[in-house]
Coordinates of C-alpha atoms and ligand atoms in Angstrom, one line a residue:
M261 CA 0.6 -0.1 0.0
A262 CA 1.9 3.8 -0.4
K263 CA 2.3 5.3 1.8
E264 CA 0.4 9.0 1.4
R265 CA 2.7 12.3 1.3
R266 CA 0.9 15.6 2.7
A267 CA 2.1 18.6 0.6
L268 CA 1.0 21.6 -0.3
I269 CA 2.2 22.1 -4.1
M270 CA 2.5 25.5 -5.3
L271 CA 3.4 25.7 -9.1
F272 CA 4.3 28.1 -10.6
G273 CA 4.1 28.1 -14.6
G274 CA 1.1 26.7 -13.8
T275 CA -0.8 26.5 -17.5
G276 CA 2.6 26.1 -19.7
D277 CA 3.3 22.9 -21.7
L278 CA 5.3 20.9 -18.9
A279 CA 2.8 21.2 -16.7
T280 CA 0.4 19.9 -18.5
R281 CA 1.8 17.9 -21.0
K282 CA 4.2 16.5 -18.3
L283 CA 3.7 17.6 -14.6
Y284 CA -0.5 16.9 -14.6
P285 CA -0.5 13.7 -15.4
A286 CA 2.6 12.3 -12.6
L287 CA 0.9 14.4 -10.0
F288 CA -2.8 12.1 -11.2
N289 CA -0.7 8.7 -11.9
L290 CA 0.7 9.2 -7.9
Y291 CA -3.5 10.4 -6.7
E292 CA -3.8 7.2 -8.5
K293 CA -1.7 5.0 -7.0
G294 CA -2.7 6.7 -3.1
N295 CA 1.1 9.0 -2.9
I296 CA -1.1 11.8 -2.7
R297 CA -5.1 12.2 -1.9
D298 CA -6.8 13.4 1.1
H299 CA -4.7 15.7 2.1
F300 CA -2.9 17.8 -1.0
A301 CA -3.5 20.7 -2.9
V302 CA -2.2 23.0 -6.0
L303 CA -1.9 26.4 -6.6
G304 CA -1.3 27.2 -9.4
T305 CA -0.5 30.4 -10.7
S306 CA 0.4 32.2 -13.9
R307 CA -0.6 35.2 -15.4
A308 CA -3.7 34.9 -17.3
E309 CA -6.2 35.2 -15.9
L310 CA -8.2 32.0 -15.9
S311 CA -11.3 31.7 -12.8
D312 CA -10.5 27.9 -10.6
D313 CA -13.2 26.7 -13.2
E314 CA -10.5 27.4 -16.1
F315 CA -8.1 25.8 -15.0
K316 CA -9.6 22.5 -13.2
A317 CA -10.6 21.9 -17.4
M318 CA -7.8 21.9 -17.7
V319 CA -6.5 20.5 -16.1
T320 CA -9.1 18.0 -16.5
K321 CA -8.1 17.9 -20.5
S322 CA -4.1 17.5 -19.7
V323 CA -5.1 13.8 -17.0
A324 CA -7.5 12.5 -19.9
K325 CA -5.8 10.6 -21.4
E326 CA -4.7 9.3 -18.0
S327 CA -7.8 7.0 -16.9
N328 CA -10.8 6.5 -17.8
D329 CA -12.0 6.5 -14.3
K330 CA -13.7 10.3 -14.0
K331 CA -14.7 9.9 -10.9
M332 CA -10.9 9.8 -9.8
I333 CA -10.4 12.6 -11.8
Q334 CA -12.7 15.1 -11.2
D335 CA -11.4 14.5 -7.4
F336 CA -8.2 14.5 -8.1
V337 CA -8.8 17.8 -9.7
S338 CA -11.1 19.4 -7.5
H339 CA -8.0 19.3 -5.3
F340 CA -6.5 22.3 -7.7
A341 CA -6.9 26.3 -7.2
Y342 CA -5.3 28.9 -9.5
V343 CA -4.3 32.5 -8.3
A344 CA -2.9 34.5 -11.1
H345 CA -0.2 36.4 -10.1
D346 CA 2.7 38.3 -11.5
V347 CA 5.6 37.1 -10.2
T348 CA 7.4 39.7 -10.6
D349 CA 4.3 42.1 -8.5
V350 CA 6.2 41.3 -5.2
K351 CA 3.2 42.7 -3.3
H352 CA 0.9 40.5 -5.0
Y353 CA 2.9 37.6 -2.7
S354 CA 0.1 37.9 0.5
V355 CA -2.5 36.6 -1.8
L356 CA -0.4 33.2 -2.9
R357 CA 0.2 33.3 0.9
E358 CA -3.9 33.6 2.0
K359 CA -4.2 30.5 -0.4
A360 CA -2.2 28.3 -0.1
D361 CA -2.9 28.6 4.1
E362 CA -6.5 28.4 2.4
L363 CA -5.6 24.9 1.2
D364 CA -3.1 23.9 4.3
K365 CA -6.7 24.0 6.5
K366 CA -8.8 22.5 3.8
Y367 CA -6.4 19.6 3.3
E368 CA -5.4 19.6 7.5
I369 CA -1.5 19.6 4.6
N370 CA 0.3 20.4 8.3
G371 CA 2.3 22.8 7.0
N372 CA 4.0 20.9 3.7
R373 CA 5.3 23.2 1.0
V374 CA 6.8 22.0 -2.6
F375 CA 6.9 24.8 -4.4
Y376 CA 7.8 24.1 -7.6
I377 CA 9.0 26.2 -10.6
S378 CA 8.7 25.9 -13.9
M379 CA 8.6 28.7 -15.6
A380 CA 12.2 30.4 -18.5
P381 CA 14.7 30.5 -16.0
N382 CA 15.4 34.2 -16.3
F383 CA 13.0 34.1 -12.9
F384 CA 14.1 31.3 -10.8
G385 CA 16.4 33.8 -8.5
T386 CA 13.2 36.3 -8.0
V387 CA 10.2 33.6 -7.3
A388 CA 13.3 31.9 -4.1
Q389 CA 14.0 34.7 -2.8
N390 CA 10.2 36.4 -3.1
L391 CA 8.9 32.9 -1.4
K392 CA 11.1 33.3 1.2
T393 CA 11.0 37.6 1.6
Q394 CA 7.2 37.1 1.3
H395 CA 7.5 34.2 4.2
L396 CA 5.6 32.1 1.7
L397 CA 7.5 29.5 3.5
T398 CA 6.2 27.8 7.0
D399 CA 8.0 26.8 10.2
N400 CA 4.4 24.4 11.5
G401 CA 5.1 22.0 8.9
E402 CA 7.7 19.2 7.8
F403 CA 9.4 20.8 5.1
N404 CA 9.4 23.2 3.1
R405 CA 11.0 21.9 -0.8
L406 CA 11.7 24.1 -3.7
V407 CA 12.3 22.7 -6.8
I408 CA 14.3 24.0 -9.8
E409 CA 13.0 23.0 -14.1
K410 CA 15.7 23.4 -16.2
P411 CA 18.5 25.0 -17.1
F412 CA 20.6 25.0 -14.4
G413 CA 22.3 28.8 -15.9
R414 CA 24.2 29.3 -18.5
D415 CA 28.0 28.1 -18.2
Y416 CA 29.9 28.4 -14.4
K417 CA 29.6 32.0 -13.4
S418 CA 25.7 32.0 -14.1
A419 CA 24.6 29.1 -12.6
K420 CA 26.9 30.1 -8.6
Q421 CA 25.0 33.5 -8.9
L422 CA 21.3 31.4 -9.1
N423 CA 22.6 29.1 -7.1
D424 CA 23.7 32.5 -5.0
E425 CA 19.9 33.2 -5.4
L426 CA 18.6 30.2 -4.7
S427 CA 21.0 29.7 -1.4
A428 CA 19.5 32.5 -0.2
A429 CA 16.4 31.5 0.9
F430 CA 16.1 27.5 0.9
D431 CA 19.4 25.7 2.0
E432 CA 21.1 22.7 -0.4
N433 CA 19.0 19.9 0.5
Q434 CA 15.7 21.7 0.2
I435 CA 16.9 22.5 -3.3
F436 CA 15.6 20.1 -5.9
R437 CA 17.3 20.8 -9.4
I438 CA 14.9 18.2 -12.1
D439 CA 17.6 16.7 -14.3
H440 CA 14.8 14.4 -15.9
Y441 CA 17.1 11.3 -16.9
L442 CA 17.7 10.8 -13.4
G443 CA 14.0 9.9 -13.3
K444 CA 14.5 7.2 -16.2
E445 CA 14.0 3.8 -14.9
M446 CA 17.1 2.4 -16.2
I447 CA 19.5 5.9 -15.8
Q448 CA 18.4 4.7 -11.5
N449 CA 18.5 0.9 -12.6
I450 CA 22.4 1.6 -13.4
E451 CA 22.9 1.3 -9.2
A452 CA 21.4 -2.1 -9.4
I453 CA 23.3 -3.2 -12.1
R454 CA 26.9 -2.4 -10.8
F455 CA 26.2 -2.2 -6.7
G456 CA 24.1 -5.4 -6.6
N457 CA 26.7 -7.4 -9.1
T458 CA 30.6 -8.5 -8.2
I459 CA 31.1 -9.7 -12.4
F460 CA 29.8 -6.3 -13.3
E461 CA 31.2 -4.2 -9.8
A462 CA 34.8 -6.7 -10.0
L463 CA 35.4 -5.0 -13.6
W464 CA 34.3 -2.2 -13.2
N465 CA 37.8 -0.6 -13.8
N466 CA 40.6 0.1 -16.3
R467 CA 41.7 -3.0 -15.9
Y468 CA 38.9 -5.7 -17.0
I469 CA 36.7 -2.1 -19.9
D470 CA 38.1 -0.1 -22.6
N471 CA 35.9 2.2 -23.0
I472 CA 32.4 3.2 -22.6
Q473 CA 30.1 4.8 -25.0
I474 CA 26.6 6.9 -24.2
T475 CA 24.5 7.6 -26.9
L476 CA 22.0 10.4 -26.2
A477 CA 20.5 10.3 -30.2
E478 CA 17.1 11.6 -31.8
D479 CA 15.6 11.6 -34.8
L480 CA 13.7 15.5 -34.1
G481 CA 14.4 19.0 -34.7
V482 CA 14.4 21.2 -32.1
E483 CA 10.3 21.6 -32.9
E484 CA 9.2 24.6 -30.6
R485 CA 12.0 25.6 -29.0
A486 CA 14.0 27.0 -31.3
G487 CA 14.1 30.1 -30.1
Y488 CA 15.1 28.4 -26.5
Y489 CA 17.7 26.1 -28.3
D490 CA 19.9 28.4 -30.7
N491 CA 20.9 30.5 -27.7
S492 CA 21.7 26.9 -25.9
G493 CA 22.5 24.2 -28.2
A494 CA 23.1 20.5 -27.5
L495 CA 26.1 21.2 -25.1
R496 CA 24.2 22.5 -22.7
D497 CA 21.5 21.4 -23.9
M498 CA 22.0 18.0 -23.1
V499 CA 25.7 16.9 -21.7
Q500 CA 26.3 19.6 -19.2
N501 CA 23.4 17.8 -17.1
H502 CA 21.7 14.5 -18.7
I503 CA 25.1 12.8 -20.2
M504 CA 27.8 14.8 -17.3
Q505 CA 24.9 13.1 -15.0
I506 CA 24.9 9.6 -16.6
V507 CA 29.0 9.8 -16.8
S508 CA 29.3 10.4 -12.8
L509 CA 26.4 7.7 -11.8
L510 CA 28.7 5.1 -14.8
A511 CA 32.4 6.3 -12.6
M512 CA 31.6 7.1 -9.5
E513 CA 32.9 5.1 -6.7
Q514 CA 31.0 2.6 -4.0
P515 CA 28.7 4.9 -1.7
V516 CA 28.9 4.0 1.6
A517 CA 25.1 3.5 1.8
F518 CA 22.7 3.2 -0.5
K519 CA 21.4 7.5 0.0
D520 CA 20.7 10.7 -1.5
V521 CA 24.4 12.4 1.2
D522 CA 26.4 9.1 0.5
I523 CA 25.4 8.7 -4.0
R524 CA 25.8 13.1 -4.5
S525 CA 29.6 13.1 -2.8
E526 CA 30.3 10.1 -5.1
K527 CA 29.4 11.4 -7.9
V528 CA 31.2 14.2 -7.0
K529 CA 34.2 13.1 -6.7
A530 CA 34.1 11.6 -9.9
L531 CA 33.2 15.0 -11.7
R532 CA 35.8 16.6 -9.9
S533 CA 38.2 13.9 -10.9
L534 CA 37.5 14.8 -14.6
R535 CA 40.1 16.0 -16.7
V536 CA 39.3 19.6 -17.7
Y537 CA 40.4 20.0 -21.0
D538 CA 42.6 23.2 -22.4
V539 CA 42.8 25.0 -25.0
I540 CA 44.0 21.6 -27.0
E541 CA 43.0 19.2 -26.0
A542 CA 39.5 20.7 -25.7
S543 CA 40.0 21.4 -29.8
S544 CA 41.0 17.6 -30.3
N545 CA 39.1 16.0 -28.0
F546 CA 35.5 17.2 -28.5
V547 CA 33.8 17.4 -32.1
R548 CA 30.0 19.8 -32.5
G549 CA 27.9 19.2 -36.4
Q550 CA 24.5 20.8 -37.3
Y551 CA 22.7 19.4 -39.4
G552 CA 22.0 20.6 -42.9
E553 CA 19.4 19.3 -45.7
S554 CA 18.6 15.7 -46.1
P555 CA 19.8 14.0 -50.0
D556 CA 15.8 13.8 -51.3
G557 CA 15.3 17.4 -49.7
K558 CA 12.2 16.9 -47.4
T559 CA 14.3 17.9 -44.2
K560 CA 15.5 21.3 -44.4
P561 CA 18.2 22.2 -42.9
Y562 CA 18.7 23.5 -39.2
R563 CA 19.8 27.2 -40.0
E564 CA 16.2 27.4 -42.2
E565 CA 13.9 26.1 -39.4
D566 CA 11.8 28.5 -38.0
D567 CA 13.6 31.2 -35.4
V568 CA 16.8 29.8 -36.5
P569 CA 19.1 33.1 -37.4
A570 CA 20.3 31.8 -41.6
D571 CA 24.0 31.7 -39.8
S572 CA 23.6 30.2 -36.7
N573 CA 26.6 28.9 -36.0
T574 CA 24.8 26.5 -32.6
E575 CA 25.8 23.1 -32.8
T576 CA 22.8 20.6 -33.1
F577 CA 25.8 17.8 -32.2
V578 CA 28.4 17.5 -29.5
A579 CA 30.6 13.9 -29.9
G580 CA 33.2 14.2 -27.2
K581 CA 36.0 12.2 -25.3
L582 CA 36.2 12.4 -21.3
L583 CA 39.4 11.3 -19.7
F584 CA 39.6 10.7 -16.2
D585 CA 42.9 11.2 -13.5
N586 CA 41.8 8.4 -10.9
Y587 CA 43.0 4.9 -9.9
R588 CA 40.4 3.2 -11.5
W589 CA 39.8 5.2 -14.8
S590 CA 42.9 6.9 -15.8
G591 CA 43.8 4.9 -19.6
T592 CA 39.5 4.3 -20.0
P593 CA 38.5 6.4 -22.4
F594 CA 33.8 7.2 -21.4
Y595 CA 33.0 8.8 -25.5
I596 CA 29.6 10.7 -25.2
R597 CA 27.0 12.2 -28.3
T598 CA 24.2 13.5 -28.2
G599 CA 22.8 15.6 -31.2
K600 CA 18.8 16.6 -33.0
K601 CA 17.8 14.7 -36.3
L602 CA 19.7 11.7 -35.9
A603 CA 19.4 7.9 -36.9
G604 CA 16.9 7.5 -34.4
K605 CA 15.2 8.0 -30.7
F606 CA 16.9 5.8 -28.6
T607 CA 19.3 6.1 -25.5
R608 CA 22.3 3.9 -24.1
V609 CA 24.7 3.0 -22.9
D610 CA 27.7 0.5 -24.2
V611 CA 30.0 -0.9 -21.8
V612 CA 33.3 -2.5 -23.1
F613 CA 35.5 -4.6 -22.5
K614 CA 39.3 -4.9 -22.8
K615 CA 39.7 -9.1 -24.7
P616 CA 41.2 -11.7 -23.5
L617 CA 45.4 -11.1 -22.7
V618 CA 46.2 -14.0 -25.6
D619 CA 43.4 -15.4 -27.7
I620 CA 44.0 -18.6 -27.8
F621 CA 41.6 -19.9 -30.6
A622 CA 43.1 -17.8 -33.5
F623 CA 45.9 -20.2 -34.5
P624 CA 44.9 -19.7 -38.6
Q625 CA 43.9 -23.5 -39.4
S626 CA 41.4 -22.4 -36.8
G627 CA 38.9 -21.0 -38.9
S628 CA 37.4 -19.3 -36.2
T629 CA 36.3 -15.5 -36.4
P630 CA 38.9 -13.6 -33.7
L631 CA 37.3 -13.0 -30.4
N632 CA 34.6 -10.0 -30.5
D633 CA 34.6 -7.9 -27.7
N634 CA 31.6 -8.1 -23.6
V635 CA 30.0 -5.8 -24.1
L636 CA 27.7 -5.5 -21.7
T637 CA 24.7 -2.9 -23.2
I638 CA 22.6 -0.6 -21.0
F639 CA 19.1 0.5 -23.3
V640 CA 17.6 3.3 -22.1
E641 CA 14.6 3.9 -24.4
P642 CA 13.0 3.6 -26.1
N643 CA 13.2 -0.3 -24.8
Q644 CA 15.0 -1.1 -21.3
G645 CA 16.7 -3.0 -20.2
F646 CA 20.2 -4.2 -20.9
S647 CA 21.9 -7.4 -22.9
L648 CA 26.2 -8.6 -22.3
R649 CA 28.2 -10.0 -25.0
V650 CA 29.5 -13.0 -24.9
N651 CA 31.8 -15.1 -27.1
A652 CA 30.3 -18.7 -26.9
K653 CA 31.2 -21.9 -29.1
N654 CA 29.0 -22.2 -32.0
N655 CA 26.8 -25.6 -32.8
E656 CA 28.2 -26.3 -36.8
Q657 CA 31.5 -29.3 -36.7
G658 CA 34.5 -27.9 -35.6
F659 CA 35.6 -25.6 -33.3
H660 CA 34.6 -21.7 -33.9
T661 CA 33.4 -19.2 -31.2
E662 CA 30.5 -16.2 -32.2
P663 CA 28.9 -13.4 -30.0
V664 CA 26.0 -13.8 -28.4
D665 CA 23.9 -11.5 -26.5
L666 CA 21.9 -12.4 -23.2
S667 CA 19.8 -10.4 -23.0
Y668 CA 17.0 -9.1 -20.5
M669 CA 13.7 -6.4 -21.3
E670 CA 12.0 -4.7 -19.0
D671 CA 8.4 -4.9 -19.2
Q672 CA 7.3 -0.9 -19.4
K673 CA 3.9 -1.8 -18.8
D674 CA 3.2 0.8 -15.8
V675 CA 6.9 1.4 -15.2
P676 CA 6.4 5.4 -13.8
Q677 CA 7.7 8.0 -16.3
P678 CA 10.2 10.2 -14.9
Y679 CA 8.0 13.3 -13.6
E680 CA 6.3 10.6 -11.6
R681 CA 9.0 9.5 -9.4
L682 CA 10.8 12.5 -9.1
I683 CA 8.1 14.2 -8.3
H684 CA 7.4 11.1 -5.6
D685 CA 10.9 11.4 -4.1
V686 CA 10.7 15.4 -3.9
L687 CA 7.7 14.5 -1.5
K688 CA 9.8 11.9 0.4
G689 CA 12.2 14.4 0.6
D690 CA 15.1 11.3 -1.1
G691 CA 17.7 14.0 -3.0
T692 CA 18.9 10.9 -4.7
N693 CA 18.0 11.7 -8.3
F694 CA 18.2 15.1 -8.4
S695 CA 21.5 16.9 -9.8
S696 CA 22.7 19.1 -6.3
W697 CA 24.7 21.8 -6.6
P698 CA 28.1 21.0 -6.4
E699 CA 28.0 18.4 -9.4
V700 CA 26.9 21.2 -11.0
A701 CA 29.6 23.1 -10.8
S702 CA 31.5 20.8 -11.6
A703 CA 30.3 19.7 -14.6
W704 CA 30.2 23.5 -15.7
K705 CA 33.1 24.1 -14.7
F706 CA 34.2 20.7 -17.6
V707 CA 31.5 22.0 -20.3
D708 CA 32.5 26.1 -20.2
Q709 CA 36.4 24.9 -21.8
I710 CA 35.1 23.3 -25.0
R711 CA 32.5 26.3 -25.5
Q712 CA 35.5 28.4 -24.7
V713 CA 36.9 27.2 -27.7
W714 CA 34.1 26.7 -29.7
D715 CA 33.1 30.6 -29.5
I716 CA 36.5 31.5 -30.9
Q717 CA 37.0 28.7 -33.2
Q718 CA 34.4 29.3 -36.6
P719 CA 32.7 25.5 -37.4
N720 CA 31.8 24.7 -41.1
F721 CA 28.7 23.9 -40.9
P722 CA 26.4 22.0 -41.3
N723 CA 28.6 19.9 -41.5
Y724 CA 26.3 16.3 -41.2
I725 CA 23.2 14.6 -43.1
P726 CA 19.7 14.2 -41.3
G727 CA 19.0 10.6 -40.6
T728 CA 22.9 10.1 -40.0
M729 CA 24.7 9.6 -37.0
G730 CA 26.2 13.1 -37.1
P731 CA 29.6 13.8 -39.2
V732 CA 32.0 12.0 -40.0
A733 CA 34.5 13.2 -37.6
A734 CA 32.7 11.7 -34.7
D735 CA 33.5 8.4 -35.9
E736 CA 37.5 9.6 -36.9
L737 CA 37.1 10.5 -32.9
L738 CA 37.9 6.8 -32.1
A739 CA 38.9 5.3 -34.8
R740 CA 41.7 7.8 -34.1
D741 CA 42.7 5.3 -30.8
N742 CA 41.3 2.3 -32.6
R743 CA 37.5 2.1 -31.4
Q744 CA 34.1 2.5 -33.6
W745 CA 31.5 3.1 -31.6
V746 CA 29.0 -0.2 -30.4
Y747 CA 26.0 1.2 -32.1
R748 CA 26.4 2.7 -36.0
I749 CA 24.2 2.6 -38.5
N750 CA 24.3 -0.4 -41.5
Q751 CA 26.6 -2.5 -39.6
Ligands
LIG165 P1 6.4 27.6 -21.4 O1 6.6 28.6 -21.9 O2 5.5 26.7 -22.1 O3 5.3 28.8 -19.9 C1 5.7 29.6 -18.7 C2 5.4 29.3 -17.4 O4 4.8 30.3 -16.9 C3 3.7 30.1 -18.2 O5 2.5 29.2 -17.7 C4 3.4 31.0 -17.8 O6 2.3 31.6 -17.8 C5 4.4 31.9 -16.9 N1 5.0 32.7 -16.9 C6 5.2 33.6 -18.0 N2 5.8 34.9 -17.0 C7 5.2 35.5 -16.0 C8 5.3 36.2 -15.1 N3 5.8 37.3 -14.9 N4 5.0 35.7 -14.0 C9 4.0 34.2 -13.7 N5 4.0 33.4 -14.7 C10 4.5 33.6 -15.7 O7 7.0 27.2 -20.8 P2 7.7 25.3 -20.4 O8 6.8 25.1 -19.9 O9 8.5 24.1 -21.3 O10 9.6 25.1 -19.7 C11 8.7 25.9 -18.4 C12 10.3 25.1 -17.5 O11 10.1 24.1 -18.2 C13 11.5 26.3 -18.3 O12 12.8 26.4 -16.8 C14 11.3 24.6 -19.0 O13 13.3 25.0 -19.7 C15 11.8 23.3 -18.4 N6 11.4 22.6 -19.7 C16 10.4 22.3 -20.5 C17 10.4 21.2 -21.0 C18 9.5 20.8 -21.7 O14 8.6 20.3 -22.4 N7 8.4 21.9 -22.2 C19 11.6 20.4 -20.4 C20 12.7 20.6 -20.2 C21 12.5 21.4 -19.2 P3 2.0 33.4 -18.6 O15 2.2 33.5 -19.7 O16 0.3 33.2 -18.0 O17 2.4 33.7 -17.5
LIG166 C1 15.7 17.8 -23.0 C2 16.4 18.9 -23.9 O1 16.7 18.7 -21.7 O2 15.8 16.6 -23.2 C3 15.8 19.1 -25.1 O3 16.2 19.9 -24.0 C4 16.1 17.1 -25.6 O4 16.0 19.6 -26.0 C5 15.1 15.9 -24.3 O5 15.2 16.8 -26.2 C6 14.9 14.4 -24.4 O6 15.0 14.7 -23.8 P1 13.8 12.5 -23.7 O7 13.4 12.6 -21.9 O8 13.3 12.9 -24.6 O9 15.1 12.0 -23.9

């Protein structure tokens, strides 16, 4: 039986895209399971002048596909209220406070508050500070928690400034920085695979692992978000947050216990031992790309997308080689890549183990092909599971080895979506799957070095064809090290 959590959730940006597409469905799923039920309320805000009923109708619409049980939806939505509010209007916070107090009393919430800022990032600091100065934080409940959407800054300096603003109002353990990749089933499974299995953890180091590859591929382009994306680019949009978080989970030492403080402490240590590149290393170890037109003319080049300047040098693809200067990983590169308009929508991690030092099957008359790499592949999306490639004898006459995949795929029915998991964690006060400030800071310091080099060097864009796996230089990055991507098209 699910444990019911008591909380008033104050949602800034309550009419926005994220709220209606992801947050309300996630909350409904928590309601359906009983994680929230009688003692919760959602107070939505934005500038739009909506009545409670209009807001409730909007929420009803956004959760309609989650259930056929109309009564359940109606009961859920009855816990919602709305106040039109401009977050820059300091005086008006008293109206929010009164409404929050009223809902708190009505649903016997006992002062537990979650402030979720699902708005453009330039408002994050303002809202946090106004919440504090205008006394919306309670002192009679178990918690006041702040949830912050991405992006968290656009470089170390701006991230630090934002963090200082948040820290003036909330303690680090009250701040939950969302990285929705940390809510994904198979990303959370990395810890189980590593620390629950001697056969992996004992080999999880530079003696046995040749390299690790992380691919976050998207077949879509920038869609409606060009205005944001063109100012960001793939390095900031995907590498600084999602990829660095995955890297830290793969690279960290075993935490003392499976607790947020212990896990965060190991992730930070891992990120701090990542080699921060100088100009020469950044130029040679990172590759950027921007898609052009498809050969059939059906996909237009990035530079012709709506709201993208015709001379944009924003990268829609990044590949890179990351090196750790620590005992576990020295000499074992982590290769990463991500991009828009690639060959498909998928996320995977390929852990490539070293071959046996001696291939005893490779005597000339054996006819055996050389041994394959053992590869542990973690399939994050669209399928969720993992497979382990091993060499085995085939069942023909003679003795020939061939690769065999031992694979496990999860039944995806009823797997909670990332926002459902993450909001549940916020209600529980579990920060495991959120980015802590030291992690964010280390990730920016690494990424800033690449960005600085790219900002002064002119790229030769466009340089890849939609529907491929990015520019040729991304393959050359590995070929230079006598390696190749485990996932290739036309293999
Ligand atoms: P939207 O632009 O769709 O929504 C913004 C919301 O903020 C609206 O409700 C808007 O309502 C409100 N708002 C804007 N200005 C003010 C103001 N001055 N005072 C009060 N409310 C205001 O943004 P998204 O929902 O797409 O994004 C929200 C956050 O989530 C951003 O940080 C984004 O980066 C992040 N995010 C979004 C994703 C997505 O898929 N949408 C994915 C990952 C992260 P109104 O104009 O009526 O005031
Ligand atoms: C977001 C990025 O954080 O992640 C988007 O801003 C990207 O550009 C998205 O499309 C990908 O997330 P997912 O869960 O679809 O892989």
